[in-house]
PDB file of C-alpha atoms in Angstrom:
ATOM      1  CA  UNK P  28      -3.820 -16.771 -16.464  1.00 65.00           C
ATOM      2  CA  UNK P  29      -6.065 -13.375 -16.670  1.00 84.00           C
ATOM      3  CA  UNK P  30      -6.329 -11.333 -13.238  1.00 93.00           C
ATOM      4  CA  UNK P  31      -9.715 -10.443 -14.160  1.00 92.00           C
ATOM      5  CA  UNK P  32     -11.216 -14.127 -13.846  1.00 93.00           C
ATOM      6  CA  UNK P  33      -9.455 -14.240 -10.403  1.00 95.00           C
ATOM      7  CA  UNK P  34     -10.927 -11.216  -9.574  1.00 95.00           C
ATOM      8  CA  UNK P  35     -14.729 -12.642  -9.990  1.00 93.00           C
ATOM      9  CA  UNK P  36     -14.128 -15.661  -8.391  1.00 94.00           C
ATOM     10  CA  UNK P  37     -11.445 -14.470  -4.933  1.00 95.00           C
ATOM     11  CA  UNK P  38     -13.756 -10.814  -5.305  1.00 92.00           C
ATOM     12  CA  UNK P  39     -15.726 -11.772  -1.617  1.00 92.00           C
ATOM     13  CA  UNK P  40     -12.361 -13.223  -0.029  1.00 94.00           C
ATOM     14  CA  UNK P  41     -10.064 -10.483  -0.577  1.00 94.00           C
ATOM     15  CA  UNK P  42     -12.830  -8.277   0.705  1.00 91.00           C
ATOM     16  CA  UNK P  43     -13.605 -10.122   3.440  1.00 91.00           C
ATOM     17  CA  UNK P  44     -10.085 -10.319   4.330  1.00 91.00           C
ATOM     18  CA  UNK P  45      -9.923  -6.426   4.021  1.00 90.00           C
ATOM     19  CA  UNK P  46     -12.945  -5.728   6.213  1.00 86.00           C
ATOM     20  CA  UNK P  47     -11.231  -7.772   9.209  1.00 86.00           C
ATOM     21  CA  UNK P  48      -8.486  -5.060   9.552  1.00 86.00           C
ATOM     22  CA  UNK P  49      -9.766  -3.062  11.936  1.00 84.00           C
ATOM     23  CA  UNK P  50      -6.820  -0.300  12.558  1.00 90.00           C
ATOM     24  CA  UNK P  51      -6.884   0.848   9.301  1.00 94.00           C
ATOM     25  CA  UNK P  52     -10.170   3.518   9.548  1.00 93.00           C
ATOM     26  CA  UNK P  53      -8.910   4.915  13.083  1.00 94.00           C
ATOM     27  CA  UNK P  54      -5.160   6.156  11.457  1.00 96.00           C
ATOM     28  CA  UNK P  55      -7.049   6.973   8.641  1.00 95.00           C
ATOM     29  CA  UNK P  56     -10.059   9.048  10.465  1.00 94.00           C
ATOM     30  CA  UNK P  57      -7.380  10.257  13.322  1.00 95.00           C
ATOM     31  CA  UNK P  58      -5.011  11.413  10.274  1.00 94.00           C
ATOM     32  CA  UNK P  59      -8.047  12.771   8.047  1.00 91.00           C
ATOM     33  CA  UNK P  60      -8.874  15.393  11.199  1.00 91.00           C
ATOM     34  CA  UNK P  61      -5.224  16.630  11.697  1.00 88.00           C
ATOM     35  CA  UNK P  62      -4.307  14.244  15.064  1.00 91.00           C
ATOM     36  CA  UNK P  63      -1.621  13.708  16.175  1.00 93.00           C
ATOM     37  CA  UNK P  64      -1.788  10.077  18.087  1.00 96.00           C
ATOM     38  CA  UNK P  65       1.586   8.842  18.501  1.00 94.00           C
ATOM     39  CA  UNK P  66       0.504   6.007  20.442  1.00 96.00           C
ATOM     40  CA  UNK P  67      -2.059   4.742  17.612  1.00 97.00           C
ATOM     41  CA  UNK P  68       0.286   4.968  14.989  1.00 97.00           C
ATOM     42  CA  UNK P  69       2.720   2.941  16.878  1.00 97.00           C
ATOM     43  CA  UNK P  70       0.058   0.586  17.461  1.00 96.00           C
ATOM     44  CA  UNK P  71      -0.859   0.672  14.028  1.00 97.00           C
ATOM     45  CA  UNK P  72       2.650   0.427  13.159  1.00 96.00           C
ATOM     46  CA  UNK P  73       3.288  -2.720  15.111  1.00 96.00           C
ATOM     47  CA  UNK P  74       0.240  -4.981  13.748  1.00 94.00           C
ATOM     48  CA  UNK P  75       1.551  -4.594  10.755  1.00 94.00           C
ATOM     49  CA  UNK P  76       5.241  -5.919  12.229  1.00 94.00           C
ATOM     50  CA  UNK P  77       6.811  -2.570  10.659  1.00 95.00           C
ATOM     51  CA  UNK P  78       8.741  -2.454  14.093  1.00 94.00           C
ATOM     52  CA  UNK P  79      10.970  -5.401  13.748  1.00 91.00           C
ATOM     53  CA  UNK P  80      14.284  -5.032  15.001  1.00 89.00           C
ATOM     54  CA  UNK P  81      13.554  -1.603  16.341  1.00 93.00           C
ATOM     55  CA  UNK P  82      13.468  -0.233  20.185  1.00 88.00           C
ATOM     56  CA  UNK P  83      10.998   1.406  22.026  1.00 88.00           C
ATOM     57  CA  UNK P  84      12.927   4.909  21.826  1.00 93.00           C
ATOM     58  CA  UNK P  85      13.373   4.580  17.841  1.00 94.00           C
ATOM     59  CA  UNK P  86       9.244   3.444  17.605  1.00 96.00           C
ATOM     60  CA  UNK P  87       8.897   6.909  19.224  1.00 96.00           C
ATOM     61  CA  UNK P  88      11.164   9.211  16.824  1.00 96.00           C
ATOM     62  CA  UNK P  89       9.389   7.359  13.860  1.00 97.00           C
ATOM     63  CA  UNK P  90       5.862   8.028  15.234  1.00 97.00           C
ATOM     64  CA  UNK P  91       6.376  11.541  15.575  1.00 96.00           C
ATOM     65  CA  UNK P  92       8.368  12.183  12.387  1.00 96.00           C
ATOM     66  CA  UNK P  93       5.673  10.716  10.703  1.00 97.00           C
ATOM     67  CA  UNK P  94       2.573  12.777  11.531  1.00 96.00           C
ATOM     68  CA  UNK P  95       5.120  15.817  11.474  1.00 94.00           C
ATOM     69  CA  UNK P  96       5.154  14.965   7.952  1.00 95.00           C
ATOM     70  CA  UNK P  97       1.402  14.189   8.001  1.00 94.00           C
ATOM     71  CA  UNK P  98       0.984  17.699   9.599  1.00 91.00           C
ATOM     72  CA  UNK P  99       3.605  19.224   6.774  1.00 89.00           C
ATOM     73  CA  UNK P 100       1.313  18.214   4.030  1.00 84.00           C
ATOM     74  CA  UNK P 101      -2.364  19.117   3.237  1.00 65.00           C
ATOM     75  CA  UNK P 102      -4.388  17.037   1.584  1.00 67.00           C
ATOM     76  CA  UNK P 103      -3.695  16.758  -2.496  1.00 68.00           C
ATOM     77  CA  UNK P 104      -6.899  16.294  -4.258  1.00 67.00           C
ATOM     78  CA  UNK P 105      -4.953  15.245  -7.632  1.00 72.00           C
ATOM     79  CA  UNK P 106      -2.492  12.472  -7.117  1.00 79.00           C
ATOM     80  CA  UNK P 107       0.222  11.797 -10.215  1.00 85.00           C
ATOM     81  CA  UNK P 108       3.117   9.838 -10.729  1.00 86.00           C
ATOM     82  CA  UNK P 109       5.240  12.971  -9.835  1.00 89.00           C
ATOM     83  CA  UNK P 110       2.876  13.436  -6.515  1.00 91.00           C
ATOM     84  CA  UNK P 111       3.510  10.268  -5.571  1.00 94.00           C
ATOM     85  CA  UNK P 112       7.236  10.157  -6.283  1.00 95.00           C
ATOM     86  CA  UNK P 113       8.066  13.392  -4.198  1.00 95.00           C
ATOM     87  CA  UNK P 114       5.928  12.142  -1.564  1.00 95.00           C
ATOM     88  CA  UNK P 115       7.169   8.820  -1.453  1.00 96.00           C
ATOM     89  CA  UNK P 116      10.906   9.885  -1.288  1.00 96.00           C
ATOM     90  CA  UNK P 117      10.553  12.293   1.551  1.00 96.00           C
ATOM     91  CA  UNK P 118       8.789  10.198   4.056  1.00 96.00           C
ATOM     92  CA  UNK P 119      11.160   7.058   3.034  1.00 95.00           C
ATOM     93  CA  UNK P 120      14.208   9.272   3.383  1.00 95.00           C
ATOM     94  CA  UNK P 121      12.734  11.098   6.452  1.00 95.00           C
ATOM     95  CA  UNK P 122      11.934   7.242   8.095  1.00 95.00           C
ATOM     96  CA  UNK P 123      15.817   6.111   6.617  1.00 93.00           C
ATOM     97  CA  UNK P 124      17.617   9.278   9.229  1.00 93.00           C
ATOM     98  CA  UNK P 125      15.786   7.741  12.070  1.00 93.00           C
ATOM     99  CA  UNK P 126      16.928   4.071  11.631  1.00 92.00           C
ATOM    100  CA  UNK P 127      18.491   2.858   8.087  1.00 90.00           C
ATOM    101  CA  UNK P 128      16.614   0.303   7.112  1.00 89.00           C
ATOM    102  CA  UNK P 129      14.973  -0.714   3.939  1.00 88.00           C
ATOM    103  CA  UNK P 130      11.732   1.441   4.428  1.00 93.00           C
ATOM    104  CA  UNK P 131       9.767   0.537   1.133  1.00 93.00           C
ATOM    105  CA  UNK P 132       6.889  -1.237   2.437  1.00 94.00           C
ATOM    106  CA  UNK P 133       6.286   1.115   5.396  1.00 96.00           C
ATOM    107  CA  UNK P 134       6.493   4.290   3.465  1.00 97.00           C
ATOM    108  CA  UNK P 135       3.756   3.161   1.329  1.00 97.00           C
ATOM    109  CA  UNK P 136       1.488   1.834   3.840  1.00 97.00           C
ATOM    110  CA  UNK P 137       1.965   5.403   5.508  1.00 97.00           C
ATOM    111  CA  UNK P 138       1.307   6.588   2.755  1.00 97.00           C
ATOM    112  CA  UNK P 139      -1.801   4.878   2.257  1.00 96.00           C
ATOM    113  CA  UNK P 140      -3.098   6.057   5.392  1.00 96.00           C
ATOM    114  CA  UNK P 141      -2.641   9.830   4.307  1.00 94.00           C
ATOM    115  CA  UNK P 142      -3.895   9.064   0.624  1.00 94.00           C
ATOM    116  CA  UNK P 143      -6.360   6.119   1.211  1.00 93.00           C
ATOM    117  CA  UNK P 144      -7.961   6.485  -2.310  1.00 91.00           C
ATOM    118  CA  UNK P 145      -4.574   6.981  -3.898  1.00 91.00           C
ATOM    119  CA  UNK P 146      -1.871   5.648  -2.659  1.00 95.00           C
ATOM    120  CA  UNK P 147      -0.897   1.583  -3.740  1.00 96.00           C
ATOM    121  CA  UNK P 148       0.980  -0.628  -0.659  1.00 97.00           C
ATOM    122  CA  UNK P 149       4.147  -2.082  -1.456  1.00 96.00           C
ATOM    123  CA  UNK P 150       4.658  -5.755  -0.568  1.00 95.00           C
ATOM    124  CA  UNK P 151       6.789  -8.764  -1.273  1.00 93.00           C
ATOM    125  CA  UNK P 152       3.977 -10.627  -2.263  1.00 95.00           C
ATOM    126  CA  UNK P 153       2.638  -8.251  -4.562  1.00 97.00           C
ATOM    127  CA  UNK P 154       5.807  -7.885  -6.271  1.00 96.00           C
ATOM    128  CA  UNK P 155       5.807 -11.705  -7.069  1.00 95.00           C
ATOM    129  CA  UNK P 156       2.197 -11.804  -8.232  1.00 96.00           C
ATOM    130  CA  UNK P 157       3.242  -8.563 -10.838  1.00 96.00           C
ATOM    131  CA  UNK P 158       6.141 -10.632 -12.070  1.00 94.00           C
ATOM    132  CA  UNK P 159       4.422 -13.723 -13.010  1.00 93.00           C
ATOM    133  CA  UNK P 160       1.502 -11.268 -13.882  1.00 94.00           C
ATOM    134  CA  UNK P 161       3.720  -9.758 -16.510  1.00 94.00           C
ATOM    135  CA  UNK P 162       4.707 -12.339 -18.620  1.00 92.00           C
ATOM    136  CA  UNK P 163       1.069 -13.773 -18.507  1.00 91.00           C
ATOM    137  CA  UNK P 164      -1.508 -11.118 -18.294  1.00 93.00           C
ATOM    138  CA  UNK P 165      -2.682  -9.516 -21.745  1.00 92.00           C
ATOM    139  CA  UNK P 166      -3.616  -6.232 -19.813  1.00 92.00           C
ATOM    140  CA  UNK P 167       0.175  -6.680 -18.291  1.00 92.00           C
ATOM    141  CA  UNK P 168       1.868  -7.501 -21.789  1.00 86.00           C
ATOM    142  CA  UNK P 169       4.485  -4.866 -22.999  1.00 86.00           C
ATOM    143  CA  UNK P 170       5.173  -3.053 -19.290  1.00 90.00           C
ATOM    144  CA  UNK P 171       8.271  -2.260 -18.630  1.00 89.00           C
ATOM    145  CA  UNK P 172       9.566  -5.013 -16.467  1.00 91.00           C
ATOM    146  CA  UNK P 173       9.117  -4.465 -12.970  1.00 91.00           C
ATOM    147  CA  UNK P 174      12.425  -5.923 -11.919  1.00 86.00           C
ATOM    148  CA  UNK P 175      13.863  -7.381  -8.439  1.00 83.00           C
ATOM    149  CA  UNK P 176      13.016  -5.607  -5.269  1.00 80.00           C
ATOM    150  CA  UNK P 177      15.933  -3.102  -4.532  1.00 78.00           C
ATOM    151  CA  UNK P 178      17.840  -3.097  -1.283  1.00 78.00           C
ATOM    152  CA  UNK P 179      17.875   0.417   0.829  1.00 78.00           C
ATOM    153  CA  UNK P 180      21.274   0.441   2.190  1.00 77.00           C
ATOM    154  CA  UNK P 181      22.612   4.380   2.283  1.00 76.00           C
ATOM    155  CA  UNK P 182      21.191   7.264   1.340  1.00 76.00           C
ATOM    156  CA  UNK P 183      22.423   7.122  -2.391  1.00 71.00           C
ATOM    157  CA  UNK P 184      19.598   4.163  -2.759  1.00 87.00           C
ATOM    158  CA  UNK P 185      16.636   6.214  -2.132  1.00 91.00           C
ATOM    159  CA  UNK P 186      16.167   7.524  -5.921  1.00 91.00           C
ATOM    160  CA  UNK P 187      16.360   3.633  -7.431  1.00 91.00           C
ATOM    161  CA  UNK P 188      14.113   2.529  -4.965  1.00 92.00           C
ATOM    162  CA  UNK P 189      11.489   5.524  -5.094  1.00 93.00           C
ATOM    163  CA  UNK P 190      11.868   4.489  -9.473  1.00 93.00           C
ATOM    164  CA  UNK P 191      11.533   1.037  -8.682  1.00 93.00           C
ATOM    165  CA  UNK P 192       8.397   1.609  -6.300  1.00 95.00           C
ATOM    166  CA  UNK P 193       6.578   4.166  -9.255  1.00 94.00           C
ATOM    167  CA  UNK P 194       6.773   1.480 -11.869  1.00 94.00           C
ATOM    168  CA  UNK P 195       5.559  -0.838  -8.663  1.00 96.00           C
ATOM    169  CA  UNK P 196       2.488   0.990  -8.269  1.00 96.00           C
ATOM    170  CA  UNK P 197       1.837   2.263 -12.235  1.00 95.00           C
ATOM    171  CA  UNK P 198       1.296  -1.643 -12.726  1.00 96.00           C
ATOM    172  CA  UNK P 199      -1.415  -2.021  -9.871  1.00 97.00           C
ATOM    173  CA  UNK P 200      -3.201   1.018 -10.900  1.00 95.00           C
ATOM    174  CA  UNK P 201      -3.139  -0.051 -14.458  1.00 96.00           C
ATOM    175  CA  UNK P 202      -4.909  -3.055 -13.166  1.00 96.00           C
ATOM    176  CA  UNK P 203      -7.352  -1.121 -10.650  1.00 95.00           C
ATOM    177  CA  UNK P 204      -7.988   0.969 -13.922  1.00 95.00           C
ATOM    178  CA  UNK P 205      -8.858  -1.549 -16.532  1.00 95.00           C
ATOM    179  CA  UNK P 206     -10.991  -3.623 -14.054  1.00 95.00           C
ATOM    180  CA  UNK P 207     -12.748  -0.959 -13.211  1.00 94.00           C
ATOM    181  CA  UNK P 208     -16.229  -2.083 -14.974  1.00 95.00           C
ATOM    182  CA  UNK P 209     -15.762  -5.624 -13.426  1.00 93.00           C
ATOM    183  CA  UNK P 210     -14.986  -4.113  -9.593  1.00 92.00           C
ATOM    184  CA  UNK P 211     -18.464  -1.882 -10.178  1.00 90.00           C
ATOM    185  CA  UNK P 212     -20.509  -4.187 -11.319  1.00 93.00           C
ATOM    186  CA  UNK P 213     -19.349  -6.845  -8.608  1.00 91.00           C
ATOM    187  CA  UNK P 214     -19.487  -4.838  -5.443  1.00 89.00           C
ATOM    188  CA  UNK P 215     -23.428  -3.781  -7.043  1.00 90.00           C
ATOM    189  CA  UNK P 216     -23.901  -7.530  -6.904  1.00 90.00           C
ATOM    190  CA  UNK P 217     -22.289  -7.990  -3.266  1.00 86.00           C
ATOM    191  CA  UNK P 218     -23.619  -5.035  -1.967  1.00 87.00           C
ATOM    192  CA  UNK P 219     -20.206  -4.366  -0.872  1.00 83.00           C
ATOM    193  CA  UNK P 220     -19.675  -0.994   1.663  1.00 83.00           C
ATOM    194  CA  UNK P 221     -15.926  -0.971   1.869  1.00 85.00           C
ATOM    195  CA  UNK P 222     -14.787   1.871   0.364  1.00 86.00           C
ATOM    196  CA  UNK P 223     -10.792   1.669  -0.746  1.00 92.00           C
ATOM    197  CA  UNK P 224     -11.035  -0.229  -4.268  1.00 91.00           C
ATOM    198  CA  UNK P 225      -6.803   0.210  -4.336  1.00 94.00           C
ATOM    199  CA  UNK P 226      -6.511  -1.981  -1.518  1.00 95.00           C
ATOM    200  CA  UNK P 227      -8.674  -4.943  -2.911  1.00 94.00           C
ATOM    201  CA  UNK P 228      -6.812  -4.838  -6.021  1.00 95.00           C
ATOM    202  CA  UNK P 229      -3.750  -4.938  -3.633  1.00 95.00           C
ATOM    203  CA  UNK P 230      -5.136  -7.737  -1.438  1.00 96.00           C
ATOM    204  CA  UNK P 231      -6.182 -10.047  -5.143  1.00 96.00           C
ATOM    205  CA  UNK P 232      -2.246  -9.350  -5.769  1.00 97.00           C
ATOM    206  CA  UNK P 233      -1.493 -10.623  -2.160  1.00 97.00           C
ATOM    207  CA  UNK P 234      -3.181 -13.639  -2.534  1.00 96.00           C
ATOM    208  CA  UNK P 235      -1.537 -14.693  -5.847  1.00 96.00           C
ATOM    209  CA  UNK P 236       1.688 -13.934  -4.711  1.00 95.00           C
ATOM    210  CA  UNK P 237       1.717 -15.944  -1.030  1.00 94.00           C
ATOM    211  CA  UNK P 238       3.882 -18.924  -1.873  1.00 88.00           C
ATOM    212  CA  UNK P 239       2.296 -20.319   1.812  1.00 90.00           C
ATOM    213  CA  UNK P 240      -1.198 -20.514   0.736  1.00 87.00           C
ATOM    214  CA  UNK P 241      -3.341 -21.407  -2.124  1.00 85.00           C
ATOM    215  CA  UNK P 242      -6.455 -18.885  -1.770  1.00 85.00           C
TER     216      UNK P 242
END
């Protein structure tokens, strides 16, 4: 199985299905210019069912904490491992004191919307796809194994799940690296306008790892 011939064949349906995600440029504009929209990122929040389980009251502590911590931070023009890492553990540990709860997913897509060039989503699904990906990919071959999804159950789990979420994300941007050429040369050919490579890289990973659907 190679990721790069899925990649040229699923390369219009993963971008199609990115286009049709229409709340993703308003947090990302509103955020980009310093706003500070609770109700949009609740909104936001909610289509992508990151609300779950969680009252009105709570949705409102977690919308503001989170563009306080958008408003904390100015924009990084160099993101690293270590960027990432401190980033990633503040907002999840910052979203875990207003309702503990595994936060993993939601801290990244968060993230995302701060970093939109930088920052890689965390899913279930993704995590599958990397695990078969692993143990079949040449351009995977010799990672460090990604290993089972951690559970966030008290504080003392933040640091194993902010570890297991960098090796997460160093294996997606090894792929969005070494595909690089293909990407280039295929949105020339599409005439492709959307702009966030990570997240079609993310959305090819998506698709291999929904056990629902064959794409």
């Amino acid at each position: 199985m190679s990721f790069k011939k899925y990649l040229e064949e699923k390369y219009p349906v993963a971008y199609d299905m990115q286009r049709r995600i229409g709340g993703d440029p308003l947090m990302v504009d509103m955020l980009r210019t310093n706003g500070v929209d609770h109700e949009l990122v609740k909104k936001w929040m909610r289509n992508y069912g990151l609300f779950q389980g969680i009252d009105g009251d709570s949705r409102n502590k977690i919308a503001k904490r989170f563009l306080t911590f958008a408003r904390q931070h100015s924009r990084i023009t160099r993101i690293n491992d270590a960027t990432v890492a401190d980033l990633y553990r503040e907002l999840l540990s910052a979203l875990f004191k207003v309702q503990q709860r595994s936060w993993m997913s939601a801290t990244s897509k968060l993230l995302w919307c701060l970093y939109p060039d930088d920052i890689v989503i965390y899913d279930a699904f993704v995590h599958r796809a990397l695990v078969t990906l692993q143990c079949v990919d040449p351009d995977l071959a010799g990672t460090e194994r990604i290993g089972a999804a951690p559970k966030i159950k008290a504080p003392v789990d933040i640091d194993p799940a902010v570890a297991a979420y960098i090796r997460y994300q160093g294996l997606v941007r090894k792929l969005l690296t070494v595909h690089a050429p293909a990407r280039n040369e295929l949105r020339r050919q599409h005439k492709e306008k959307y702009q966030y490579d990570i997240r079609i890289v993310d959305k090819l990973l998506w698709m291999i790892g929904d056990s629902n659907r064959a794409y």
